[in-house]
JSON list of C-alpha atoms in Angstrom, two decimals:
[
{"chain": "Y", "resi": 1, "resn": "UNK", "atom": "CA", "xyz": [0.00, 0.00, 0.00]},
{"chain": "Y", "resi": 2, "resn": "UNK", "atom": "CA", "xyz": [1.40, 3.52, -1.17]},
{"chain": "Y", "resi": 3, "resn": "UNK", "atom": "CA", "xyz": [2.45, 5.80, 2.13]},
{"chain": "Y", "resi": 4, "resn": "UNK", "atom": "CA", "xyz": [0.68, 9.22, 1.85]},
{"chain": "Y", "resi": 5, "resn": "UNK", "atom": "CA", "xyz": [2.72, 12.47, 1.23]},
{"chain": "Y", "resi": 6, "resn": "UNK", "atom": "CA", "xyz": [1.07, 14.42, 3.36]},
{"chain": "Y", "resi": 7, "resn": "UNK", "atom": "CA", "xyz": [2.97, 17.16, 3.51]},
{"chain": "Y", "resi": 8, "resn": "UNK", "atom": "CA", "xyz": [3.33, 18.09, -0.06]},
{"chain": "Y", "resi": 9, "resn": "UNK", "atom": "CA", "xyz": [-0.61, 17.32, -0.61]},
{"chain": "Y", "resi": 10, "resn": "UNK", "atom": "CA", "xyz": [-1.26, 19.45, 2.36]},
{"chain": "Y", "resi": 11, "resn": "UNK", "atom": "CA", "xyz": [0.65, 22.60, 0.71]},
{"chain": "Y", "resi": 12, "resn": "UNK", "atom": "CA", "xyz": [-0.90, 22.36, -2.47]},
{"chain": "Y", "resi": 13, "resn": "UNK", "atom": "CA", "xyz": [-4.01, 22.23, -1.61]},
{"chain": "Y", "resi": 14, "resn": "UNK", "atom": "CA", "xyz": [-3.38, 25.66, 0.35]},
{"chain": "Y", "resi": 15, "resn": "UNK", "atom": "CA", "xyz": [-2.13, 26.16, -2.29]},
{"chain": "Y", "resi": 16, "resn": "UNK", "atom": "CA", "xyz": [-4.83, 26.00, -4.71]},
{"chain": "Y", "resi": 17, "resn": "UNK", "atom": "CA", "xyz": [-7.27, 27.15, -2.29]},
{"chain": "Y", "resi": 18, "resn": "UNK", "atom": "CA", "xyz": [-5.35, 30.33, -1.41]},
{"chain": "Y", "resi": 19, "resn": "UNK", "atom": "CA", "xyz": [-5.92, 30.63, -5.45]},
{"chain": "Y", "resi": 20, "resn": "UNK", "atom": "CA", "xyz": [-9.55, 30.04, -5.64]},
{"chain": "Y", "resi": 21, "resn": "UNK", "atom": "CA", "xyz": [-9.67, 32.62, -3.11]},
{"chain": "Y", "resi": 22, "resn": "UNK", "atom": "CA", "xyz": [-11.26, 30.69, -0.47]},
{"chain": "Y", "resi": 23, "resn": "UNK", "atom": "CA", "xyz": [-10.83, 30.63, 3.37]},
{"chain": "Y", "resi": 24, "resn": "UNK", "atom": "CA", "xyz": [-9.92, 27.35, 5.56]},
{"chain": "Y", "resi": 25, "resn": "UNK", "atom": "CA", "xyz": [-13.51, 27.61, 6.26]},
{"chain": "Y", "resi": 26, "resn": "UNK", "atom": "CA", "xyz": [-15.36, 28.19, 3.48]},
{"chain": "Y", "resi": 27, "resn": "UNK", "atom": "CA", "xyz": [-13.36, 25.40, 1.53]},
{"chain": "Y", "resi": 28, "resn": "UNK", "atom": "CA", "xyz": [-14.48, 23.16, 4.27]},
{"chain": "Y", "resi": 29, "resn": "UNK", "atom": "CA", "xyz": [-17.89, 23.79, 4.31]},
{"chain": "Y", "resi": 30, "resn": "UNK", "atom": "CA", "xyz": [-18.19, 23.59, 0.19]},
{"chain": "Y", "resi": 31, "resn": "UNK", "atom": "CA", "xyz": [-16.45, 19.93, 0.60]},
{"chain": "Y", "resi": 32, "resn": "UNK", "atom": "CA", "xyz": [-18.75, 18.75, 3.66]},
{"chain": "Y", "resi": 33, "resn": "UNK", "atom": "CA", "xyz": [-16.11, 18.60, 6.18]},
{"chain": "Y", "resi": 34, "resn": "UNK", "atom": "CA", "xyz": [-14.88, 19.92, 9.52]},
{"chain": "Y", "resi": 35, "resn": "UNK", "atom": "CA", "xyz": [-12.34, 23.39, 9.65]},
{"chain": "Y", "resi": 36, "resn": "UNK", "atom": "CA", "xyz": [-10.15, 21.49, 12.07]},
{"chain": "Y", "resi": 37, "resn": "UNK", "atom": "CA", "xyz": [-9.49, 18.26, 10.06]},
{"chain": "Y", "resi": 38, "resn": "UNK", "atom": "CA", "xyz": [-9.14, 20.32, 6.89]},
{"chain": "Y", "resi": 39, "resn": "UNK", "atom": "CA", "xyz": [-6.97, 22.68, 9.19]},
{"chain": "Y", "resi": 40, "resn": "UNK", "atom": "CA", "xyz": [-5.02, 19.15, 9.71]},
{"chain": "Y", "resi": 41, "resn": "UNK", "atom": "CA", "xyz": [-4.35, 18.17, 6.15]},
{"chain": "Y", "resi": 42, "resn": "UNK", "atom": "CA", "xyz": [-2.97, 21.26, 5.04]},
{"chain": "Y", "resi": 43, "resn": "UNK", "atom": "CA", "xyz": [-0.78, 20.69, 8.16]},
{"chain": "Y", "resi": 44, "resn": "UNK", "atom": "CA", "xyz": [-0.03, 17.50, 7.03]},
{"chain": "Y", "resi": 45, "resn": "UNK", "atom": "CA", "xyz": [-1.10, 16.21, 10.21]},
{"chain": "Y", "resi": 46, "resn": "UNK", "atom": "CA", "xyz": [-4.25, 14.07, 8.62]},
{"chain": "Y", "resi": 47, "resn": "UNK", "atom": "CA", "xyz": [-4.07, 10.87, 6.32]},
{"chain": "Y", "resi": 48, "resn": "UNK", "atom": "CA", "xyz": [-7.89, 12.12, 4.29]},
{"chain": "Y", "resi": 49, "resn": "UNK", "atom": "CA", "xyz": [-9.55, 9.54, 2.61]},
{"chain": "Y", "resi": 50, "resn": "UNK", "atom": "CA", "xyz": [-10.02, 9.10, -1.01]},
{"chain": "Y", "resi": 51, "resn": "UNK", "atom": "CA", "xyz": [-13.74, 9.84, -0.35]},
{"chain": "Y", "resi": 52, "resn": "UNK", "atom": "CA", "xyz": [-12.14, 13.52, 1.35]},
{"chain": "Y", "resi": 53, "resn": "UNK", "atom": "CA", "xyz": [-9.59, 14.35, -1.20]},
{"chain": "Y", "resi": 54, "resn": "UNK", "atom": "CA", "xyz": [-12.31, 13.44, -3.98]},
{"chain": "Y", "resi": 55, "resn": "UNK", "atom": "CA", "xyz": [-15.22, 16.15, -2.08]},
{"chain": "Y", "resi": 56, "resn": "UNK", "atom": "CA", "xyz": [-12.22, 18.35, -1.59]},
{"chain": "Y", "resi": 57, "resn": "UNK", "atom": "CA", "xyz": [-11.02, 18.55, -5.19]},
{"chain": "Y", "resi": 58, "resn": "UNK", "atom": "CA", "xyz": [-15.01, 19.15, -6.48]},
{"chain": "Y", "resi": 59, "resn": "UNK", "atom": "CA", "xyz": [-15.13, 22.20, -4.32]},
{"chain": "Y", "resi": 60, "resn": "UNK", "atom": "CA", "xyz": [-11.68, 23.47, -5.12]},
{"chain": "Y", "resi": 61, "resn": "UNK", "atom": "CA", "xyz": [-12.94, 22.61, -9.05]},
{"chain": "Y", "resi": 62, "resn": "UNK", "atom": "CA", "xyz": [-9.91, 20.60, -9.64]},
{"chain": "Y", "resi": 63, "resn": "UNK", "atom": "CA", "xyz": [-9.03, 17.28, -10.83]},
{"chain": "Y", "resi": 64, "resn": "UNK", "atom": "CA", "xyz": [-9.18, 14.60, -7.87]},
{"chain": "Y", "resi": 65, "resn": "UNK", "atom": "CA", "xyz": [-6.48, 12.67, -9.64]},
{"chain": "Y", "resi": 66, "resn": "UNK", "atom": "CA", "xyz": [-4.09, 14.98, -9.63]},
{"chain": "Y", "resi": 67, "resn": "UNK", "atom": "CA", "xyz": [-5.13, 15.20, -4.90]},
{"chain": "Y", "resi": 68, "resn": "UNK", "atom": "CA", "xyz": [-4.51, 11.48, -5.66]},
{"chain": "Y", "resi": 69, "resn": "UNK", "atom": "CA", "xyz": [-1.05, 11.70, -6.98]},
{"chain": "Y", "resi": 70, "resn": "UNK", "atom": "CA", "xyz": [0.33, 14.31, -4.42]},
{"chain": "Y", "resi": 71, "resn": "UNK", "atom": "CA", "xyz": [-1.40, 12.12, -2.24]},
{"chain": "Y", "resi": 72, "resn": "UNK", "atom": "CA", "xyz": [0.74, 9.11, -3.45]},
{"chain": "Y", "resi": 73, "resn": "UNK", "atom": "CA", "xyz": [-2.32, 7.10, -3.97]},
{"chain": "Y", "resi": 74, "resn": "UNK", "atom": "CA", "xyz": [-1.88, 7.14, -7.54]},
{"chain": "Y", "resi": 75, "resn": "UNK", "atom": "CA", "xyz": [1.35, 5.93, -9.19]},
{"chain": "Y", "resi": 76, "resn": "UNK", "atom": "CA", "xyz": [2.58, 9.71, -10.25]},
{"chain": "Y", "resi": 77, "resn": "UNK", "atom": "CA", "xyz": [5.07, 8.40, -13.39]},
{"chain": "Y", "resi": 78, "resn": "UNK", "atom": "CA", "xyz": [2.21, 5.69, -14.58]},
{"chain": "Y", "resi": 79, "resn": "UNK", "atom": "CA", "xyz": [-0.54, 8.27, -14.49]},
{"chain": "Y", "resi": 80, "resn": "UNK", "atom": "CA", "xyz": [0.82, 11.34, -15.01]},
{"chain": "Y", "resi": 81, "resn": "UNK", "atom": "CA", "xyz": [-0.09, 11.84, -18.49]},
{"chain": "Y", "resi": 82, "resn": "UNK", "atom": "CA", "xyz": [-3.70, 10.82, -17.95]},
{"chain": "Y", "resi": 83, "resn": "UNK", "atom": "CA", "xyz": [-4.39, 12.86, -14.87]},
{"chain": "Y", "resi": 84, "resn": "UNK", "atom": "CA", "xyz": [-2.71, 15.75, -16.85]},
{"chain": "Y", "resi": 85, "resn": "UNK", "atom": "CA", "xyz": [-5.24, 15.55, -19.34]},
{"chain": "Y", "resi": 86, "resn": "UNK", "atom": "CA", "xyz": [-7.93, 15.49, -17.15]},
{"chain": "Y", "resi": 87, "resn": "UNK", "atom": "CA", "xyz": [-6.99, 18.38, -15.05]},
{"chain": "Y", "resi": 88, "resn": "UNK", "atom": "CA", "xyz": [-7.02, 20.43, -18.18]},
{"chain": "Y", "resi": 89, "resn": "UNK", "atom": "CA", "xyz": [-9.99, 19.54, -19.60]},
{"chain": "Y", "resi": 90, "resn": "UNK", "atom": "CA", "xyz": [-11.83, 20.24, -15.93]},
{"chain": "Y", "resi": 91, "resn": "UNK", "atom": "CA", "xyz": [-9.91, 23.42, -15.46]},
{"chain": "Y", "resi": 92, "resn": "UNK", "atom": "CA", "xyz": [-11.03, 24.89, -18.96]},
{"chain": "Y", "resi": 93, "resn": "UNK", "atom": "CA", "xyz": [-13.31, 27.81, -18.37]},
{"chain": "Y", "resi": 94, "resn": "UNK", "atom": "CA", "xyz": [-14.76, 27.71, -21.81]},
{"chain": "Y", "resi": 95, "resn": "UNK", "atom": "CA", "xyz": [-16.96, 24.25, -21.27]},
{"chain": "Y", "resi": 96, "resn": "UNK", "atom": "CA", "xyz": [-19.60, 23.87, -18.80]},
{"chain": "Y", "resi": 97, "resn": "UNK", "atom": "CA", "xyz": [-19.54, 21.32, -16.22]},
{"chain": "Y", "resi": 98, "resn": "UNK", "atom": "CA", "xyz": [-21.86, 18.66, -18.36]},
{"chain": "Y", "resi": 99, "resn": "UNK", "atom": "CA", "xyz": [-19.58, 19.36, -21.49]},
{"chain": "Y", "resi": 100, "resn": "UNK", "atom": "CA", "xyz": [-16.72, 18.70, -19.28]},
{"chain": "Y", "resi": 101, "resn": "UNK", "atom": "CA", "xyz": [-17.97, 15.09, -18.27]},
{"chain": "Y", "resi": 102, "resn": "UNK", "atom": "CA", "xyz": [-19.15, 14.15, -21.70]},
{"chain": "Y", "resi": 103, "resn": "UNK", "atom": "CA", "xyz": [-15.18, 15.15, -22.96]},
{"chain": "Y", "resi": 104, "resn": "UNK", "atom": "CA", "xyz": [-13.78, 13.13, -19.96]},
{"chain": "Y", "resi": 105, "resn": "UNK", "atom": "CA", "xyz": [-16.36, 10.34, -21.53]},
{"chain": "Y", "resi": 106, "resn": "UNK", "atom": "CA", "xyz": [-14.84, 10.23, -24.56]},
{"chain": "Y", "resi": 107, "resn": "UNK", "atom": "CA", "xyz": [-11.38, 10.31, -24.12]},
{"chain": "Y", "resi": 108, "resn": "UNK", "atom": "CA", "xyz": [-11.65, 7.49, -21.68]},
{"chain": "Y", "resi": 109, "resn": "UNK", "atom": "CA", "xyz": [-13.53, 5.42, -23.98]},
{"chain": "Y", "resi": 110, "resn": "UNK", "atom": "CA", "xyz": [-11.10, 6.15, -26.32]},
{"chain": "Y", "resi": 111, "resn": "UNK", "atom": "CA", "xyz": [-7.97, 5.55, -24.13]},
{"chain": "Y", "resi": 112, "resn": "UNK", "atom": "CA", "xyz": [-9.82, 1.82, -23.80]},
{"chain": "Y", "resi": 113, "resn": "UNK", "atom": "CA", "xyz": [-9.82, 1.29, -26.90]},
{"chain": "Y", "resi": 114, "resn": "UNK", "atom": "CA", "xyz": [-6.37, 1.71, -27.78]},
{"chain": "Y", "resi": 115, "resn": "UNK", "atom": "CA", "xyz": [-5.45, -0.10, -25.31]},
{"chain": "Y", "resi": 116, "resn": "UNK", "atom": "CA", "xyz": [-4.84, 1.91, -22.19]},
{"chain": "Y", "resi": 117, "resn": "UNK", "atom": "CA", "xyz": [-7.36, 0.79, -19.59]},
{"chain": "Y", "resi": 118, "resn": "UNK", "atom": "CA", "xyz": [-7.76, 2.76, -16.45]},
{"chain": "Y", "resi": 119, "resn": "UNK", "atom": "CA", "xyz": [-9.28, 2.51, -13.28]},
{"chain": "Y", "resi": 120, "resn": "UNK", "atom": "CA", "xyz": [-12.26, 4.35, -14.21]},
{"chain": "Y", "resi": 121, "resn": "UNK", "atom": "CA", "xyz": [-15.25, 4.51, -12.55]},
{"chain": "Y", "resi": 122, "resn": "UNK", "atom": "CA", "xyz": [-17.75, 1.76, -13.48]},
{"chain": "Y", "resi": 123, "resn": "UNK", "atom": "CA", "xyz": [-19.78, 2.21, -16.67]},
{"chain": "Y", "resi": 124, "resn": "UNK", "atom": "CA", "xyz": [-17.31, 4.83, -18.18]},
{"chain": "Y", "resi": 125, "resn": "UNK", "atom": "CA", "xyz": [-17.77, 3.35, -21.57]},
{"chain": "Y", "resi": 126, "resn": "UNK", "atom": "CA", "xyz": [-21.03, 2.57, -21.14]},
{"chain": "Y", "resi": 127, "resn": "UNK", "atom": "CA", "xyz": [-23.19, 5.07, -23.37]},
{"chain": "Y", "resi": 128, "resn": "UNK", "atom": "CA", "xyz": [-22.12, 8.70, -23.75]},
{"chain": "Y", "resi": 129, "resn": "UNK", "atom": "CA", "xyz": [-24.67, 10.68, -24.40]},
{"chain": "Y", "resi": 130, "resn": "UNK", "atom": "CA", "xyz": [-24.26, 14.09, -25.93]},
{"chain": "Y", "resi": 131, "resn": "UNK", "atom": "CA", "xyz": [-26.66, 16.83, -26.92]},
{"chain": "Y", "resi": 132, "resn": "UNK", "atom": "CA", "xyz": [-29.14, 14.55, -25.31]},
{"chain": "Y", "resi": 133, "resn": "UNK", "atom": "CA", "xyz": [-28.44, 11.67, -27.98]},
{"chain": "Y", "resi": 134, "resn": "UNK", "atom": "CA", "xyz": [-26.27, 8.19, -27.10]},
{"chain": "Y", "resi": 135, "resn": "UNK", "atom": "CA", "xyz": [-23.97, 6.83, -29.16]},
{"chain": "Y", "resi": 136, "resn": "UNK", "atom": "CA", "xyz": [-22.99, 3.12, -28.19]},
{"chain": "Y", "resi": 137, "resn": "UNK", "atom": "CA", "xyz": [-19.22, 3.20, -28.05]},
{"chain": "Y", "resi": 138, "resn": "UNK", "atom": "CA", "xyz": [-18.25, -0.35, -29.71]},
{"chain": "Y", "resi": 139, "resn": "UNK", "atom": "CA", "xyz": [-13.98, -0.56, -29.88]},
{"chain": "Y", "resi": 140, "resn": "UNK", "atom": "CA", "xyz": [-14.65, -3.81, -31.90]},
{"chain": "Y", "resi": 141, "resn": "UNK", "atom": "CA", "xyz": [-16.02, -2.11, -35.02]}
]
């Protein structure tokens, strides 16, 4: 089991918070969680959860993968090209979030098909469905 990095994952992210312009406080209430233990992981005092870096990173708008990695739960030279991807397309200001998704959709689908399977969540290349019509993604046609 990969050792968390506290420290470094607890400077970034007041790091990125300082640059969304939020306070200890108002980060923790947008993420559902308490000032002190929040107050702890940027101390790198805390071990969070997946399940805390993951609300964390959706109210900081950032890519959880990338909490992950400084985290050390995800194998930084293995995924680094994937979860740079991703933190682009979910940083880009010029696509809503349901645009955002759908992209995500599609590049995964197509990273599975060429071979590059990920530990996505279940039913990522299930249907995508964009402008309100599927399309059945089928890698063997």
């Amino acid at each position: 089991m990969a050792s968390l990095n506290v420290g470094n994952l607890g400077e970034y992210l007041r790091e990125q918070r300082r640059n969304a312009q939020l306070s200890l406080r108002q980060l923790a209430d947008a993420a559902g969680v308490s000032n002190p233990y929040l107050s702890q992981i940027e101390r790198g005092l805390r071990k969070p959860s997946v399940e805390v870096l993951q609300q964390v990173a959706k109210a900081l708008r950032i890519s959880a993968e990338t909490l992950y990695v400084r985290a050390g739960i995800l194998d930084a030279e293995r995924d680094r090209e994937d979860v740079e991807t991703r933190a682009v397309i979910l940083a880009d200001p010029s696509l809503n979030e349901r645009q955002k998704q759908v992209l995500l959709q599609v590049y995964e689908s197509f990273r599975k098909e060429n071979g590059f399977g990920t530990d996505a969540e279940p039913g990522a290349d299930a249907d995508i469905a964009v402008d309100g019509a599927e399309t059945t993604q089928n890698p063997h046609s």
